[in-house]
Tab-separated table of C-alpha atoms in Angstrom:
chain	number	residue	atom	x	y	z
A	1	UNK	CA	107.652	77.771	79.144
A	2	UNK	CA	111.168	76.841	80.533
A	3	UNK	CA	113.066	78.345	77.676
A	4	UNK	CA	110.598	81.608	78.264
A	5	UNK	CA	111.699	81.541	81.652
A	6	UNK	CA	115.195	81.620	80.420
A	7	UNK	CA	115.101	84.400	78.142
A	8	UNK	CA	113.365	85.857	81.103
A	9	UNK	CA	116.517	85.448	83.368
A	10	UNK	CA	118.731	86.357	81.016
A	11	UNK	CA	117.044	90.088	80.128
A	12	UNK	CA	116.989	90.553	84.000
A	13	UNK	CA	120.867	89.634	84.380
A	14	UNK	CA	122.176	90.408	81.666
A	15	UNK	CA	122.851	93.726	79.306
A	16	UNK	CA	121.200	91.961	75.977
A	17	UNK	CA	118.363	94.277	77.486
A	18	UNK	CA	119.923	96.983	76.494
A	19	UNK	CA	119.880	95.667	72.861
A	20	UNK	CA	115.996	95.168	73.206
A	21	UNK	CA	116.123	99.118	73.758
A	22	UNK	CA	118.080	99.503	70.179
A	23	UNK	CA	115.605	97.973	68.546
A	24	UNK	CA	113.638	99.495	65.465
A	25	UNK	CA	117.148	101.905	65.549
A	26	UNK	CA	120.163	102.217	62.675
A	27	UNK	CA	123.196	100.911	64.235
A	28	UNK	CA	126.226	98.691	63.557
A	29	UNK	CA	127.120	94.987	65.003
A	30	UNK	CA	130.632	94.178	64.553
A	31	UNK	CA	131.287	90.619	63.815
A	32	UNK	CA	134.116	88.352	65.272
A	33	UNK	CA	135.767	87.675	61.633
A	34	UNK	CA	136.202	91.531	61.073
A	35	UNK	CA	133.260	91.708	59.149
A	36	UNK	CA	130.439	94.230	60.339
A	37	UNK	CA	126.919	94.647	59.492
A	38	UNK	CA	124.946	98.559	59.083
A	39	UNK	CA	121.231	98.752	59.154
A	40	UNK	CA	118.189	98.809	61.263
A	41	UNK	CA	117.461	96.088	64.309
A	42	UNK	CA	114.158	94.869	63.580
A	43	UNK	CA	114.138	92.105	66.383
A	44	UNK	CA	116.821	91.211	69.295
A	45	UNK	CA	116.251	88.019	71.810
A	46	UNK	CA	117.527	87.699	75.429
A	47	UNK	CA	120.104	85.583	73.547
A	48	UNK	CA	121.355	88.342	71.493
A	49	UNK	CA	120.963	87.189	68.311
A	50	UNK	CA	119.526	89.922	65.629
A	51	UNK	CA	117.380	90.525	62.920
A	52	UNK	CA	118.356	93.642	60.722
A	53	UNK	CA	116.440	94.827	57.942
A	54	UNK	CA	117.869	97.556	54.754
A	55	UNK	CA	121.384	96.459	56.265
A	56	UNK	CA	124.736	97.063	54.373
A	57	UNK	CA	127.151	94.286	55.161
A	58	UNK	CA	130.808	94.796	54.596
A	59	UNK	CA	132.853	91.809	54.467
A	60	UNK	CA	136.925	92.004	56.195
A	61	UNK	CA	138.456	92.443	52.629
A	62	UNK	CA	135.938	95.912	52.490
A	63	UNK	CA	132.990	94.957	50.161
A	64	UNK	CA	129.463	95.955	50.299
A	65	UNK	CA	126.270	94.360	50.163
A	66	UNK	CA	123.390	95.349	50.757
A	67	UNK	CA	120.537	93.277	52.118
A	68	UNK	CA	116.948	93.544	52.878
A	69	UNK	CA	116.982	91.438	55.940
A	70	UNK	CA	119.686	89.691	58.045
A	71	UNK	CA	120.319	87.031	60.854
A	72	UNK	CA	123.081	87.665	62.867
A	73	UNK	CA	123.944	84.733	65.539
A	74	UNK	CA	125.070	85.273	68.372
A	75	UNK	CA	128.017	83.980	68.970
A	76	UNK	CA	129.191	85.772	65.887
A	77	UNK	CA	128.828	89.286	67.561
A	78	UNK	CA	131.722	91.054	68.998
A	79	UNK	CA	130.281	94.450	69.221
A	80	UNK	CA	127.299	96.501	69.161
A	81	UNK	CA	127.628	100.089	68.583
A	82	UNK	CA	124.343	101.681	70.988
A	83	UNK	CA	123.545	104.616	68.941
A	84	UNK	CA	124.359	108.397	70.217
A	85	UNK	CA	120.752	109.044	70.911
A	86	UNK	CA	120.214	106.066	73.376
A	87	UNK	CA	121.042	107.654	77.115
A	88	UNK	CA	121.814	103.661	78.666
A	89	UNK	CA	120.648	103.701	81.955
A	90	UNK	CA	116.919	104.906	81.263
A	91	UNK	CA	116.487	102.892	78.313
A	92	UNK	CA	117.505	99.873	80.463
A	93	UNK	CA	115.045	100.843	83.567
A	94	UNK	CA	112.578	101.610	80.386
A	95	UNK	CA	112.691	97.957	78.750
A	96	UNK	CA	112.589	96.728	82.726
A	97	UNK	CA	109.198	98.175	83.451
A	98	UNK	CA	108.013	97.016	80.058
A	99	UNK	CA	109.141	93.561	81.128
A	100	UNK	CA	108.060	93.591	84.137
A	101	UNK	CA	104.335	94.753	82.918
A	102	UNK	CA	101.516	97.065	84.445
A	103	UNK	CA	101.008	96.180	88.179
A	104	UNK	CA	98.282	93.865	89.717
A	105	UNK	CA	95.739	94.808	92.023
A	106	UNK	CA	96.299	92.594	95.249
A	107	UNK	CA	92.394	92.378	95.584
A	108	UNK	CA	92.186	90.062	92.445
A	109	UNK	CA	94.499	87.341	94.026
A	110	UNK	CA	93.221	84.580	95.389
A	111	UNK	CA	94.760	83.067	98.722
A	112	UNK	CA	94.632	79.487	99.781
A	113	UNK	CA	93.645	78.388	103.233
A	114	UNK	CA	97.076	78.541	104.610
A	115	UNK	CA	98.154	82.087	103.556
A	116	UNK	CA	94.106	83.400	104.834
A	117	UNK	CA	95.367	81.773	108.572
A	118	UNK	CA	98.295	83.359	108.493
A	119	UNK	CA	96.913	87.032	107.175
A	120	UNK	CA	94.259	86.513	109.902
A	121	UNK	CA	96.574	85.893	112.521
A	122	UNK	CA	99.104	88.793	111.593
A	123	UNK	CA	96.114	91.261	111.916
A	124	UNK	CA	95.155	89.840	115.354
A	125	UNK	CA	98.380	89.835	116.696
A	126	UNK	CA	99.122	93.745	115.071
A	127	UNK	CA	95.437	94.656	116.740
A	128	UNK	CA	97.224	93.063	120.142
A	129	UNK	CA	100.311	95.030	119.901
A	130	UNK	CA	98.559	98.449	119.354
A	131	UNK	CA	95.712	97.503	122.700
A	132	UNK	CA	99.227	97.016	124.534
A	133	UNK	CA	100.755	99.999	123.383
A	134	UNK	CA	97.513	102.055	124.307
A	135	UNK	CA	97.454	100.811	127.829
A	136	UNK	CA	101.132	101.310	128.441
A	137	UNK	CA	100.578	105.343	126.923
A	138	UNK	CA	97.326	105.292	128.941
A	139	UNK	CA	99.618	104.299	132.221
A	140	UNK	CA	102.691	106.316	131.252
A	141	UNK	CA	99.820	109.412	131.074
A	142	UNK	CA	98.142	108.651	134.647
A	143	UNK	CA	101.599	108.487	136.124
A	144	UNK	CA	102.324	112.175	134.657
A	145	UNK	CA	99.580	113.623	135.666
A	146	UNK	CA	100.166	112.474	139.407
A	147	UNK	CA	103.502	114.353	139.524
């Protein structure tokens, strides 16, 4: 639950959301030792690490292999390229709403005893208010219709 939590927090704060919207898309990740890795991101965590799948990785002296999946850790990325297709900002405010999840009804929740007292005495005191308004405009009224 806590590291759930975590990954949470860090999708919220951080732009590895943004790799949650490249998902299931062809793109490259640039490594830190010049090496770089072309295929498809199957799965991305709030930690940014990646699975790829039908990848091509390309090692700094310029050979190819291919491979049907691979890891990449995190701390190994340096850059991901976000494919031309991917407009940023609403595939961000996209993966956001699926995060955050369909709203709840408020009638389903269940209040303690406290937050019941406290409901109660917000609606008495609003009912309150609005009788003293009303007399005041009922005053304000007489006293315009004597002039």
């Amino acid at each position: 639950m806590a590291a759930e939590k975590h990954e949470k927090h860090l999708l919220y704060n951080s732009l590895s959301i943004l790799l949650k919207a490249v998902e299931r898309q062809r793109t490259t990740v640039d490594l830190r030792n010049e090496a770089s890795v072309f295929g498809i991101v199957e799965e991305a965590d709030a930690f940014m690490n990646i699975v790829m799948r039908d990848c091509i990785f390309t090692d700094p002296r310029g050979d190819s292999f291919k491979y049907d999946m691979f890891f990449v850790q995190a701390r190994n990325i340096r850059c991901v390229h976000i494919p031309p297709n991917i407009r940023i900002i609403p595939a961000i405010k996209e993966q956001l709403q699926q995060l955050k999840g369909p709203a709840r009804e408020l009638k389903d929740i269940k209040h303690n005893f406290r937050v019941e007292r406290t409901q109660r005495k917000q609606r008495e005191d609003l009912a309150a208010v609005n009788k003293i308004l009303e007399s005041r405009n009922k005053i304000d009224s007489e006293s315009t219709e004597r002039k």
